[in-house]
């Protein structure tokens, strides 16, 4: 039963990310009828309905659903699902709430190691909560912890994502040379792996521009734009960053 519910919930999540919330909720309604009294299936429904509300900017409606998912998933012994719910509770609350829920989730992982892969995402999300609050030193500490976890797990793509957060925060702290060096290393590693790192290249362009290397900034911005101009989510959702990259690329 949970598998069928998961399939419907996964489709609902994709619809939510595409902005089709009505269709997403309709799928969760269908999943809810299948879930019956099964606590894991009900937790999945609550979690994904909460995500739909959160994606629609309705945090006040999302939060109790994430709380319900946290309760039901623990009742079902679905430990990774429980941590997923806790991580969403950290995202939708205040900074103090994010700190508290991250600590709760990490403690829960300590009791249930099978949910261990959630450690790095939890630290990453807490880092961005600190970043958004202007607490860059606190953000950097969490991002660096996330990098260490990703490195130990050997996840190359996730390492790049984690390093991007470190680079962005170093720039916010004014530590431009460190940010530039790490961005250059990360971009070069991506090339060696046959992968793309447009956000790292965006940061490299910004760092080079601030350090007075306008030719280098232009080159990095053009490389970043070659990928990001094809990304409709970025084009539609980040007009200021897109315009900035285009200026740097001239």
Short mmCIF file of C-alpha atoms in Angstrom, two decimals, residues 1-15 27-28 30-31 34 44 48:
data_model
loop_
_atom_site.label_atom_id
_atom_site.label_comp_id
_atom_site.label_asym_id
_atom_site.label_seq_id
_atom_site.Cartn_x
_atom_site.Cartn_y
_atom_site.Cartn_z
CA UNK A 1 0.00 0.00 0.00
CA UNK A 2 2.73 2.46 0.98
CA UNK A 3 4.42 1.89 -2.39
CA UNK A 4 1.28 2.91 -4.31
CA UNK A 5 0.82 5.90 -2.04
CA UNK A 6 4.49 6.82 -2.54
CA UNK A 7 4.08 6.74 -6.31
CA UNK A 8 1.11 9.10 -6.19
CA UNK A 9 2.86 11.34 -3.66
CA UNK A 10 5.98 11.49 -5.82
CA UNK A 11 3.92 12.58 -8.80
CA UNK A 12 2.20 15.19 -6.62
CA UNK A 13 5.56 16.58 -5.54
CA UNK A 14 6.64 17.00 -9.16
CA UNK A 15 3.39 18.81 -9.95
CA UNK A 27 -3.30 13.17 -6.32
CA UNK A 28 -2.78 13.41 -2.56
CA UNK A 30 -6.34 9.87 -4.11
CA UNK A 31 -3.33 8.68 -2.11
CA UNK A 34 -5.52 4.35 -0.48
CA UNK A 44 3.63 10.22 3.30
CA UNK A 48 3.65 15.69 0.53
#
